[in-house]
Short mmCIF file of C-alpha atoms in Angstrom, two decimals:
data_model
loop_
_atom_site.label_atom_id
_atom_site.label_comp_id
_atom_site.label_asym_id
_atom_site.label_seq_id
_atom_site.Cartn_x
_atom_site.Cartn_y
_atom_site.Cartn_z
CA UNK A 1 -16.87 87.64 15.67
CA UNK A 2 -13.79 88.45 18.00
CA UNK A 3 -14.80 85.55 19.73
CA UNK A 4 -14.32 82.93 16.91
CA UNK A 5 -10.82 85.04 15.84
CA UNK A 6 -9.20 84.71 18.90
CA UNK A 7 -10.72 80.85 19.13
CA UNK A 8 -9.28 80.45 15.53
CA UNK A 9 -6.00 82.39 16.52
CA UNK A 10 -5.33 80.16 19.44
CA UNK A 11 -6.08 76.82 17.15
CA UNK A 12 -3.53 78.28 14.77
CA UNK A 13 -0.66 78.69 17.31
CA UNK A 14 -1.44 75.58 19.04
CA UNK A 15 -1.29 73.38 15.64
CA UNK A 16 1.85 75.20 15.15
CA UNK A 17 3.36 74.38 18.18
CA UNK A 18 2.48 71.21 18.05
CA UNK A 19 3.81 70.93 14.27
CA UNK A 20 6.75 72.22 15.70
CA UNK A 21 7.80 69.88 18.72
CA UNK A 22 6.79 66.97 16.29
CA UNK A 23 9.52 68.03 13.59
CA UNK A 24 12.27 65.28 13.26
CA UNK A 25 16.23 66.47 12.67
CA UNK A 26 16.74 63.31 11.77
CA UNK A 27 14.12 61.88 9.60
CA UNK A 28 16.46 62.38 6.38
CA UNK A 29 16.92 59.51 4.21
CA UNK A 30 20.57 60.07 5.17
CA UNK A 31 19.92 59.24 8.39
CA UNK A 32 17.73 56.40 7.76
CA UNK A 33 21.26 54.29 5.97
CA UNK A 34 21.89 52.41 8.38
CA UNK A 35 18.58 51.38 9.79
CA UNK A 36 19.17 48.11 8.04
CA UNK A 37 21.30 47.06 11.22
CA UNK A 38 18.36 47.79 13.51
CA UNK A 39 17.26 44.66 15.22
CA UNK A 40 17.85 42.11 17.81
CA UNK A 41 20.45 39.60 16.07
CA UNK A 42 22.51 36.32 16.86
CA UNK A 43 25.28 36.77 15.44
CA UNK A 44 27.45 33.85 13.49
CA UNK A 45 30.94 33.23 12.53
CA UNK A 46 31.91 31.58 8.94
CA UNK A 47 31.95 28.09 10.63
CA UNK A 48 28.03 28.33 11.46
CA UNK A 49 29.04 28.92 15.03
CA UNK A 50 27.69 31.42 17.49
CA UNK A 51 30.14 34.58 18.09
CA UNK A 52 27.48 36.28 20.02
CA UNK A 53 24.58 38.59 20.41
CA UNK A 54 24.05 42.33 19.36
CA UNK A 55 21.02 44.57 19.78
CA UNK A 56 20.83 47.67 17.75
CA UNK A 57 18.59 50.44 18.14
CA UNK A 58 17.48 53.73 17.61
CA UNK A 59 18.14 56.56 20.47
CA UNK A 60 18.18 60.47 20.89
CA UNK A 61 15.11 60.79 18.71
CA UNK A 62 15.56 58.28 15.98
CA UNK A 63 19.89 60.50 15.73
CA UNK A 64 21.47 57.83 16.89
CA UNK A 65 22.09 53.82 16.41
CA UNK A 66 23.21 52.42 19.46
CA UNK A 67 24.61 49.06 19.47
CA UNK A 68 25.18 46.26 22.77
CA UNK A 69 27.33 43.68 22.04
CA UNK A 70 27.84 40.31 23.62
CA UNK A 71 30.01 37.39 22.88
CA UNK A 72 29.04 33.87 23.28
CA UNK A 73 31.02 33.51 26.11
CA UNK A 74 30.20 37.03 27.66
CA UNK A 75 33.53 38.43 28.45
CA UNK A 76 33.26 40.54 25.84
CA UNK A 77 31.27 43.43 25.75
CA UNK A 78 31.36 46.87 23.93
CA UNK A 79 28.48 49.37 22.68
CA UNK A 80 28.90 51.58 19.79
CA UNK A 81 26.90 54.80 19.02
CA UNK A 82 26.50 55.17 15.21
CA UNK A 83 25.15 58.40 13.74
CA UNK A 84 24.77 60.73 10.50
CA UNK A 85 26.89 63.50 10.94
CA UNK A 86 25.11 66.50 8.44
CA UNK A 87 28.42 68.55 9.09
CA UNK A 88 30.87 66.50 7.46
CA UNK A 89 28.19 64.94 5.44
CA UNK A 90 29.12 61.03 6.48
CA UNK A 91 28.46 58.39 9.23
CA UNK A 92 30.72 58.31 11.93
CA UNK A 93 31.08 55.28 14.58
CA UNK A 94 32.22 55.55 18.12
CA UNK A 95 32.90 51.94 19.96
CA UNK A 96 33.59 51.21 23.40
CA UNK A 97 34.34 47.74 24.72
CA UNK A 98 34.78 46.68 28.33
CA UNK A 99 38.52 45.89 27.47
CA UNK A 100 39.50 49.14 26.78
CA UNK A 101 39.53 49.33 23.05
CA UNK A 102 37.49 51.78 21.01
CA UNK A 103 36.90 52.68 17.37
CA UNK A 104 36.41 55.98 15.97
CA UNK A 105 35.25 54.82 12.20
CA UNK A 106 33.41 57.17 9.19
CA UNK A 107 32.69 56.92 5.86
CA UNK A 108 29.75 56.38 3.40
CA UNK A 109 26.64 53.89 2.41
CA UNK A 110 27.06 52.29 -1.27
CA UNK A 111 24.76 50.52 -2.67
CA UNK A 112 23.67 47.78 -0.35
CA UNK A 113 26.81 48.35 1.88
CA UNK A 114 27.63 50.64 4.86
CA UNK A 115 31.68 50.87 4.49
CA UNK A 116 33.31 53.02 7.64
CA UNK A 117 37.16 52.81 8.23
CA UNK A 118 39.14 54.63 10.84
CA UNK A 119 41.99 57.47 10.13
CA UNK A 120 45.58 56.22 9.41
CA UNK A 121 47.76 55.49 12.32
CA UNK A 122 51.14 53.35 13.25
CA UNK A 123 51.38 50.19 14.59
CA UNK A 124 53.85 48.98 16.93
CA UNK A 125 56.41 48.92 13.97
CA UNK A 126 55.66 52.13 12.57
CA UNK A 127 54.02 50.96 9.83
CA UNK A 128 50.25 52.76 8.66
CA UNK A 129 47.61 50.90 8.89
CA UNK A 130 43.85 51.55 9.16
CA UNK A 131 40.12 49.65 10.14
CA UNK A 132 37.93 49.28 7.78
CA UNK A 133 34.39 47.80 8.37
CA UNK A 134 31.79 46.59 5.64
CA UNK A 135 27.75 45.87 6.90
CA UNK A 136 26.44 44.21 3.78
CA UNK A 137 22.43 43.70 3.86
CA UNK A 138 21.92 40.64 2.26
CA UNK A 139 18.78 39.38 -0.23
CA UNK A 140 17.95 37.43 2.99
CA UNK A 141 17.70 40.38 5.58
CA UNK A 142 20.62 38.82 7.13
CA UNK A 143 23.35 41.10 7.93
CA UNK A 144 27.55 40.32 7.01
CA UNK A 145 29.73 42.33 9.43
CA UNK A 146 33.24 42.23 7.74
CA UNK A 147 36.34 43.79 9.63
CA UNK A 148 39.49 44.05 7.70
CA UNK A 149 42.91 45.32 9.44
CA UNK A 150 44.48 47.47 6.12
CA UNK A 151 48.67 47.60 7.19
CA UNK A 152 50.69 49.35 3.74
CA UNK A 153 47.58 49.99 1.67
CA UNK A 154 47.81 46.21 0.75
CA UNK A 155 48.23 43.56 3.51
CA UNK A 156 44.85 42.80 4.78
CA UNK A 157 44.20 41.07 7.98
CA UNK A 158 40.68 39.98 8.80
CA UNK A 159 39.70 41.00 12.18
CA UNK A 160 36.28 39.84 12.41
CA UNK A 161 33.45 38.15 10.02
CA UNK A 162 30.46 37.49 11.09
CA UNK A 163 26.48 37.22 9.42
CA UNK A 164 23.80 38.83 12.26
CA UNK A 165 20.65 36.88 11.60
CA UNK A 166 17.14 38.03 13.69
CA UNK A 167 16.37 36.41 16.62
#
């Protein structure tokens, strides 16, 4: 009998370990928003014309999308890491690009879009202006990246459009 406790003891603590390395702190449906973007994509501009390549993936145990972008040319380069913050309760973007220009962007999912803008700052005339940038999943599976440039709270500037279809 102490025999099949302690053999029924160790089962228990090692199914409970093993329960325990297995659990997932980012498995949410929160975190799961933005998994729409995962893939391996060309990416197009308005005209039909290629603006270049982007993989997206999932890192750091499914807590982060990563994203490696390359334009057609490929001069242009940047990566972002894209991730759930449960903190502040919103997704936050952090971009990189081998020019020396980064991004810090948050905000919210809606509906079928994933809408992240950065914080106000000045331009070079001291007016505010801010980034904002719209991933729309389309009834196709396609993806619409739109980047608008926001200077006054009205004049809008459009940075970048594209539509990421799968490889």
């Amino acid at each position: 009998m102490k025999i099949l406790l302690n053999t029924f003891f160790f089962l228990f603590l090692s199914v409970s370990c093993y329960a325990q390395d297995k659990t997932c702190s980012c498995c949410s449906e929160k975190h799961a928003e933005f998994d729409f973007w995962i893939g391996t994509w060309v990416v197009y501009t308005p005209e039909g014309k290629v603006a270049g390549r982007n993989v997206i993936d999932k890192i750091q145990d499914n807590c982060v999308i990563r994203e490696n972008w390359t334009s057609a040319s490929g001069n242009y380069t940047g990566t972002s890491n894209n991730f759930y913050n449960a903190y502040t309760k919103q997704w936050e973007q952090l971009w990189i690009d081998n020019k020396g220009g980064s991004l810090h962007l948050k905000g919210h999912k809606t509906g079928n879009q994933m809408i992240l803008k950065t914080d106000v700052s000045r331009n070079q005339e001291g007016k505010p202006f801010y980034h904002r940038v719209t991933w729309t999943l389309n009834d196709d599976n396609s993806v619409r990246q739109y980047w608008e440039t926001i200077t006054n709270d009205k004049d809008i500037t459009v940075a970048f459009e594209g539509v990421y279809k799968r490889e």
